[in-house]
Amino acid sequence: MPFIPHTDTDVEQMLGAIGASSVEALFDEIPAALRCGRLDRVPERMTEMEITRLMHERADADGRPLNFIGAGAYEHHVPAAVWEIVTRGEFYSAYTPYQAEASQGTLQVIYEFQTMMCGLTGLDVSNASLYDGATALAEALLMAVRANRKSKSHRILMPRSVSPVYRQVVHAICAAQQLKLVELDYDPATGATPEAALAEHAGSDIAAVVIPHPNFFGCFEAVDSMTDWAHANGALAVAVVNPIALALTRAPGEWGEQGVDICCGEGQPLGSPLSSGGPYFGFMTCKQALVRQLPGRIVGRTLDMDGKPGFALTLQAREQHIRRGKATSNICTNQGLLVTAATIHMSILGPVGLQQVARASMANTRKLVAALTELPGIEPVFTGAGFHEAVLRFDQPVRPLVDALGERGVIGGYALEGVYPELTNCLLVCATETKTDADIDTYVQTLAALMRPASAA
Amino acid sequence: MPFIPHTDTDVEQMLGAIGASSVEALFDEIPAALRCGRLDRVPERMTEMEITRLMHERADADGRPLNFIGAGAYEHHVPAAVWEIVTRGEFYSAYTPYQAEASQGTLQVIYEFQTMMCGLTGLDVSNASLYDGATALAEALLMAVRANRKSKSHRILMPRSVSPVYRQVVHAICAAQQLKLVELDYDPATGATPEAALAEHAGSDIAAVVIPHPNFFGCFEAVDSMTDWAHANGALAVAVVNPIALALTRAPGEWGEQGVDICCGEGQPLGSPLSSGGPYFGFMTCKQALVRQLPGRIVGRTLDMDGKPGFALTLQAREQHIRRGKATSNICTNQGLLVTAATIHMSILGPVGLQQVARASMANTRKLVAALTELPGIEPVFTGAGFHEAVLRFDQPVRPLVDALGERGVIGGYALEGVYPELTNCLLVCATETKTDADIDTYVQTLAALMRPASAA
Amino acid sequence: MTESLIFEHSRPGRSASAQYPAGDFDVDLPAGLERTSELGLPEVSELQAVRHFTRLSQLNFSIDTHFYPLGSCTMKYNPRACNRLAMLPEFLSRHPLAPVSASQGFLACMYDLQEILKDVTGMKGVSLTPMAGAQGEFAGVAMIRAYHDARGDTGRTEILVPDAAHGTNPATATMCGYVAREIPTDDNGDVDVEALKAALGPQTAGIMLTNPSTLGVFERRISEISKLVHEAGGLLYYDGANLNAILGKVRPGDMGFDVIHMNLHKTFSTPHGGGGPGSGAVGVSERLLPYMPIPVVGKANDDSFRWLDEDDLPQSIGRLSGFMGNAGVLLRAYVYARMLGRDGMHRVAEFAALNANYLMARLEQAGFDLAFPGRRASHEFIVTLKRQHKSVGVTATDVAKRLLDHGFHAPTVYFPLLVPECLLIEPTETESKEALDAFVDAMIAIAKEAEDDIEHLRGAPYTMPVRRLDDVRAARQLDVRYQPDDQAA
Amino acid sequence: MTESLIFEHSRPGRSASAQYPAGDFDVDLPAGLERTSELGLPEVSELQAVRHFTRLSQLNFSIDTHFYPLGSCTMKYNPRACNRLAMLPEFLSRHPLAPVSASQGFLACMYDLQEILKDVTGMKGVSLTPMAGAQGEFAGVAMIRAYHDARGDTGRTEILVPDAAHGTNPATATMCGYVAREIPTDDNGDVDVEALKAALGPQTAGIMLTNPSTLGVFERRISEISKLVHEAGGLLYYDGANLNAILGKVRPGDMGFDVIHMNLHKTFSTPHGGGGPGSGAVGVSERLLPYMPIPVVGKANDDSFRWLDEDDLPQSIGRLSGFMGNAGVLLRAYVYARMLGRDGMHRVAEFAALNANYLMARLEQAGFDLAFPGRRASHEFIVTLKRQHKSVGVTATDVAKRLLDHGFHAPTVYFPLLVPECLLIEPTETESKEALDAFVDAMIAIAKEAEDDIEHLRGAPYTMPVRRLDDVRAARQLDVRYQPDDQAA
Ligand SMILES: Cc1ncc(COP(=O)(O)O)c(C=O)c1O
Ligand SMILES: Cc1ncc(COP(=O)(O)O)c(C=O)c1O
């Protein structure tokens, strides 16, 4: 009986103590008609040896192709130490730190994490994580609507340069609470949101303006003027950022005159492997004044009975287990282990490490773009300076190329036309610090071989 | 500076405290003529990201072929829990437990290990490991010569059915101390050492008789009569065993009238992955009376100042750091981490698990032999019942077949003719519990395709 | 044992330089966008980081080190194989948007898991994307809403929730734009059916139940409740956070539920990780199939696996995560499910119930009061200290903190809220009888201490890295990030 | 905190059944060979085993948790990448006898490592097979013997060993059939050259030295010693266990040594694992090349890698392990070497020396006596408590045990044997200045305690899982395995 320690003697003695004739008898409150039969579609058990082999085979089937997609999930080097520590039983198999005295390890990690996220984003308070970047944005907007004292509006200005998936998730989560997303188009030349797109909404009642940094195309927005515009128009400024970009660029807390009110984003680039899309974690920081509207857990430092400092969950009155239907969010379990990974990751990389990763990623994407656009039939789409992602337009359909590249071990990029119909034949490509010149060359050579017939055509 | 925490300020302050002008000055006692220049053949450093990639590429180059070799190193399933715990920093990065009070974890593990090895082998005392099975046998024979009170002889009866490599290692290590290995031939029909081979030496002065169990061919020896013969002739009986075999077969401590005096062997099948041959560990157990001749570390249970039980290294007067030139061996660092793995492995498998592994391995080898000998041109060589290894004779040279199989992802067996010239065209094959019927079929099919032309010839 | 903050180990100019590319890179940031402030990250060596976090880890209780009978949380053994196999390099390096041709191995696991979950819940479809129980609830209630909306049945504004329900249930109802209306519990721990009847009406969108309830007892009139709710036009939501109670014994689908979320981080033993990640996969009945959150994994005609997205499920409630949820958690759950296998699934509830009922019987015999005496425990049960609170002033917190000193994690306290001074105790099926017996001994010792020396008990814990912490101060003098000029709090 | 024995968790019939094949297998053992006694293994669940060993691990000090200035042991940071990469599934599953065609990746690593080790030692050939320092010593002295034998120079019966040498040196000499003859050390920690001259003769097979010596000082007259020994017809053996002292600063080959072993588990940072595994790779000068232990990795004409064995090295001293030694350890050392790179090699000794000299200076300033004042520390140095032992009766053991209470592992004590009440202190290059400063503070506090309250000091440690253990009892009332009817010792 895998994972069950009971011997026959144990079972007998235990039933004796209970006064039950059999284990079956313990279920006698369940109406007989409801009792289920054999679970036919669950296969017979495998030993650990057998499942190990099966999983290796499945992993091998997918291989480790050369990846040039970003689009919200970035391949970065994660120091081996990170996951060797994260998966220690004491972190891995602990629960949410409800019993603070027996959970000082997890609690201190979160406190350190909060400090780091405040530092990176230039804001005052951080929570202990949300599910992922997309849901973090959804929660940030719900929070903005709750927190905005100048406006009761539920309208949100949402640039189309925000990840289309994020926009979908925000819609799925916030629509029932009547949030209205008003889209702002991007400038087809620069890829960024033009001032005019905002100006159009001047004077109308708006709860919040979303500012992506960098945006989905890898382009930088005019973060200062957008922040100021939001504040001038009674809206909160909500930044959605790639934390790696913050290593080189001004902190959202310092954008414009007053800084953004809320900053959120996908924490994956900070120590979470790509891992098919999760588990990652969403982060959120805000100004001190908004702390009571912040969703999710928060750890605070306090004192024990002897006056010694220690850590505990705090401001729990915001949360569902206390406030129930009136909580700031329904979130309960969050992404603790990934936060632990991020905290260790950021500690090991430090400021210099994070900056170097950011620089190398930017430089590599530049190189990739330069190399690919040397091929006939490939052009950059946007002129603005960007981070570690870029959009390229092909003179031919990109999906077949992506498929063909995939068969040759190159994951070539993300085809944009599904989500931006106007960007036909456009590919979003990315090269982080993990890519060498040889990798870029492999991509270019493989692609060149595939494109030739089409270009000739 | 990878792995160096010093800031410039640190260096400056430290030199100040030392009163040295530079770090170079700290080496001023080294004659200038001896100082070395640049290490030209050491390549420039790689980041962890770069070496990770290189090692992945090298690992991929070797792949994970289907392995049918045993010959002293056996592929068994190792529960994932084993190495996840073994590589915890507290085990992985601790030193030999010289400060007992700060090393109770390691010490208790070894005490538990010693208990398990005594249980498996049916003897009284175990040490805390030797380097590997081959050196364990060498140490066992040196020990036997020291311990044998009836004989001052340095002659050892060594069956040729003992692993040829073990015999080479014993020779390399023991020759300088004048040990003489007298070889006993095996019965070409059964693969085991015939009584007559021993009988020849009756009455001559002999220090010890080596009894392999099972022997290199996978065959069982007449362990009881060999043990008794040794004792009748004033020799010590030294067993060299595969610990997995002991799950099903009588403990060496119970062989013959009095049991063997010393038992040793390769611990690898108990939780060490194949890992290109190491690190593994040698084990050694013996009768209580011989404990002061036992080489290597031993952990004992004792009491602390409060009368509470605890663990410490003991009988250190046997060891080189105390006894120096007169120590039982020069061994110092042993294979602690593998012992930790073995202790966890044996705890998780338990008696039933170990028995099932042994049974499945035996049964699989039977199946493999049956399937291969159905092919024309392949015959079993020995008749005796064996453990999870067997010798097959081919009607054609085996080395080219092994190479060709290797290219097709099947590691087909170990060609014996290099070490047993009489066993031309013979292959030692093995199928542990890790092999499925489909694997065996793959082997057979792949081989059949390769053999056809030769059989036809 | 405590450990200073990582920031206190920091020195300007120190770094783990094996971990990032050296050299000057050619980057051109738009003017004025350059970072001006410090990043606020510590500057430490790799060893310092490893040592710091290793030491921090040792300050935690965890399943791998302690019995952890935290009710409603299912702290059972997390097989290490699940972790190891989910972390094979190929799985870790797979980009979520990689083409399906390079994803068949991963997708096969997900498809298989969907099938297994369908079978154990008795539902018709499963979507794996929700990232924790609460998001599963959101998905479920959003599907209920989508169902009513699709039928033009837009007057339904209420979700009924028993008063004992987990806080996520009413919070979810709110997030989905509903009003949560509480239904009381009767003295036996069952839903008050008369109150339910009174509450049902054309405004009822549905009810969120868990059965066995969070009170640890099985709702015996479930078929009747199901009938009543359906007759009122509402749908039934099953909070399957605690499927450990019934796995292989009774299926939510067979009880008449329309939708369920599962906490794979409980029943399917993926780790809790000190607060996540989780996975809140949802299962649905026939009528909610069109609304499942995307993506789902389907089979193509050639038996290869593919994503089902908005094209396949145009009525879907949409996407709830950037990709497909906590994929790595799902891989762990899959490995676990395969190692359990069919018989193992049936055994989960059997031995979870055996352990719970045994522990309940032993504690009752030892003089503790049960919240619902005479009922069977499900996988968990409730001890109430109401009597002892009255007599000697002991609180559930006192007992919880003192258990830590005895080497046991505390049960869940003060949940469900309606039972005074309650300890919700869930031993799980992976604990041995000896562990349960030792826990009983500790409880007896603590009860005795409460009689003999309540002051000492109130000072507990004594053996943890810190003594009892001041929560009020934590909330009032908010200190939620380290600032270099801080004095220790 | 202590933990019961695993056997005490055992119950007949319990097992971790996910871990072995179920079913009946057809096996036919020869009659009478069947096992008759119990195996003596515990019967526990997987969780019980995980919990037991996780808890046990927490009872250890280790580099990952504590500063560990154990002299002659080089307890520096073991980069986790080394472990992770050595444990890639392909490396773990490679059978040692797999054909070279399926081994090129592994062999490339070994070949590269050989080259790197040649360069850092200044030797002409390297064999990686010895499995720890002591086996490396054996290989080295066996090669010296083989060299003399090959020349028919068979009258050499002695190996010279300084009195300060590690115990493995004389023990190795014995194992190689030599008599170990001790050479005294002078007051400055150098070899007494006059005594050496007197000892040299036609019976001299060679000398085993380490430089810097185990006294932590550099042997300044090494060239002279080398000349003397060679002139007497002997060879020079370098005990390179502690190469951390000189890496990139001076090479044993350049100092005139003929053979060296290296402890890769020290200088190349492979883990000590609570007592191994190690790796004692040997390097040789030109004249010992033919005798290297096999196998060695060579390059074939087509630049592929291959094993060099008895066919290539017919005069080899032979095989010292079943396959090629501790391959997995060698992979770790290789990864480490590549991450250090050329400049990193040079830095090892620099920062090891900086830390040692700093710590030495601080302790001297704090009033501690150095065994060799006025000398530079190498990577380590010796404090002697002779004076304090006389005045207040404090022993090196007292200080060692009390350091544990201060959160530091103790230095090596009572080695080298010739310095009374000695503490051999090796901080290593991976420790920060703060760690060293904190250690000095602890030493000062302990020195003060020795003056103020020697009885209390003698009772140390107070904060470990056990108090000071009775070693005499351990040896006299030998209890080296658990027997079920045992009372606790
Ligand atoms: C009964 C019940 N419902 C819902 C939840 C919420 O699940 P999660 O924490 O995964 O969001 C939990 C667990 O915390 C629970 O116990
Ligand atoms: C100077 C010296 N020589 C030799 C050795 C022996 O090395 P090992 O323990 O690896 O056998 C050691 C380490 O213990 C040592 O410090």
Coordinates of N, CA, C and O and ligand atoms in Angstrom, one line a residue, chain A residues 95-96 98 131 297 320 330-334, chain C residues 71-73 131-137 165-169 210 214 239-242 261 263 265-266 278-280 415, ligand 1:
Chain A
Y95 N 3.2 24.2 5.5 CA 2.0 24.8 5.0 C 2.2 26.3 5.2 O 3.2 26.8 5.7
T96 N 1.2 27.1 4.7 CA 1.1 28.5 5.0 C 1.4 28.7 6.5 O 1.0 28.0 7.4
Y98 N 0.7 29.7 9.4 CA -0.3 30.1 10.4 C 0.2 30.1 11.8 O -0.1 30.9 12.6
Y131 N -1.1 34.6 -7.8 CA -0.9 33.4 -8.6 C 0.2 33.6 -9.7 O 1.1 32.9 -9.9
R297 N -1.4 37.7 1.2 CA -0.8 37.7 2.5 C 0.2 38.8 2.6 O 0.9 39.1 1.6
Q320 N -9.8 36.6 3.2 CA -11.1 35.9 3.1 C -11.4 35.1 4.4 O -12.5 35.0 4.8
N330 N -10.4 36.7 -3.0 CA -10.6 35.3 -2.4 C -9.3 34.5 -2.3 O -9.3 33.4 -1.9
I331 N -8.2 35.1 -2.7 CA -7.0 34.3 -2.7 C -6.6 33.8 -1.3 O -6.8 34.5 -0.3
C332 N -6.1 32.6 -1.3 CA -5.8 31.9 0.0 C -4.4 31.4 -0.3 O -3.4 32.1 -0.1
T333 N -4.3 30.1 -0.7 CA -3.0 29.6 -1.2 C -2.4 30.5 -2.2 O -3.2 30.9 -3.2
N334 N -1.2 30.9 -2.1 CA -0.6 31.6 -3.2 C 0.6 30.9 -3.8 O 0.5 29.7 -4.0
Chain C
G71 N -6.1 20.7 10.3 CA -7.4 20.4 9.6 C -7.7 21.2 8.4 O -7.3 22.4 8.3
S72 N -8.3 20.5 7.4 CA -8.7 21.2 6.2 C -7.5 21.4 5.3 O -7.6 22.1 4.2
C73 N -6.3 21.0 5.7 CA -5.1 21.3 4.9 C -4.4 20.0 4.3 O -3.6 20.1 3.5
M131 N -5.2 27.9 -10.4 CA -3.9 27.8 -9.8 C -4.0 27.6 -8.3 O -2.9 27.4 -7.7
A132 N -5.2 27.5 -7.7 CA -5.3 27.1 -6.3 C -6.8 26.9 -6.1 O -7.6 27.1 -7.0
G133 N -7.1 26.5 -4.9 CA -8.5 26.2 -4.6 C -9.4 27.4 -4.9 O -10.4 27.3 -5.5
A134 N -9.0 28.5 -4.4 CA -9.8 29.7 -4.5 C -10.0 30.1 -6.0 O -11.1 30.5 -6.4
Q135 N -9.0 29.9 -6.8 CA -9.3 30.1 -8.2 C -10.1 29.1 -8.9 O -10.9 29.4 -9.8
G136 N -10.0 27.9 -8.4 CA -11.0 26.8 -8.8 C -12.4 27.2 -8.5 O -13.3 27.1 -9.3
E137 N -12.6 27.7 -7.3 CA -13.9 28.2 -6.9 C -14.4 29.3 -7.8 O -15.5 29.3 -8.3
A165 N -18.7 27.3 6.0 CA -17.8 27.2 4.8 C -16.5 27.9 5.0 O -16.4 28.8 5.8
H166 N -15.5 27.5 4.2 CA -14.3 28.1 4.1 C -14.4 29.6 3.6 O -15.3 29.8 2.8
G167 N -13.6 30.5 4.1 CA -13.8 31.9 3.8 C -13.7 32.2 2.3 O -14.2 33.2 1.8
T168 N -13.0 31.3 1.6 CA -12.9 31.5 0.1 C -14.2 31.4 -0.5 O -14.4 32.0 -1.6
N169 N -15.2 30.6 0.0 CA -16.5 30.4 -0.6 C -17.2 31.8 -0.7 O -17.5 32.2 -1.9
T210 N -19.4 21.7 0.7 CA -18.4 20.6 0.7 C -18.9 19.5 1.5 O -19.7 19.7 2.5
T214 N -16.8 21.2 6.3 CA -15.6 21.6 7.0 C -15.8 21.3 8.5 O -14.9 21.5 9.2
D239 N -17.1 22.2 -3.1 CA -15.7 22.7 -2.7 C -14.9 21.4 -2.4 O -15.0 20.8 -1.3
G240 N -14.1 21.0 -3.4 CA -13.4 19.7 -3.2 C -12.0 19.9 -2.7 O -11.1 19.1 -3.0
A241 N -11.8 20.9 -1.9 CA -10.5 21.1 -1.3 C -10.1 19.8 -0.5 O -8.9 19.5 -0.5
N242 N -11.1 19.2 0.1 CA -10.8 18.1 1.0 C -11.3 16.8 0.4 O -12.0 16.0 1.1
H261 N -14.2 22.0 -7.6 CA -12.8 22.2 -7.7 C -12.1 21.2 -6.8 O -12.7 20.8 -5.8
N263 N -8.4 20.5 -4.7 CA -7.1 21.1 -4.3 C -6.1 19.9 -4.5 O -5.9 19.1 -3.6
H265 N -3.1 20.2 -4.3 CA -2.1 20.3 -3.3 C -2.5 19.8 -2.0 O -1.8 19.8 -1.0
K266 N -3.7 19.2 -1.9 CA -4.1 18.5 -0.7 C -4.2 17.0 -1.1 O -3.3 16.2 -0.9
G278 N -0.4 26.0 -5.4 CA -1.4 24.9 -5.4 C -1.9 24.6 -6.8 O -1.2 24.9 -7.7
S279 N -3.0 23.9 -6.8 CA -3.7 23.7 -8.1 C -5.1 23.4 -7.8 O -5.4 22.5 -7.0
G280 N -6.0 24.1 -8.4 CA -7.4 24.0 -8.2 C -8.2 23.5 -9.3 O -9.2 24.1 -9.7
F415 N -11.3 27.7 13.2 CA -12.0 27.4 12.0 C -12.5 26.0 12.1 O -11.8 25.1 12.5
Ligands
LIG1 C1 -12.5 23.8 2.4 C2 -11.5 24.7 1.7 N1 -11.9 25.4 0.6 C3 -11.1 26.1 -0.1 C4 -9.8 26.3 0.2 C5 -9.0 27.2 -0.6 O1 -8.0 26.6 -1.3 P1 -6.7 27.3 -1.7 O2 -6.0 27.7 -0.5 O3 -6.0 26.4 -2.5 O4 -7.1 28.6 -2.5 C6 -9.3 25.5 1.3 C7 -7.9 25.6 1.7 O5 -7.3 26.5 2.1 C8 -10.2 24.8 2.1 O6 -9.7 24.1 3.1

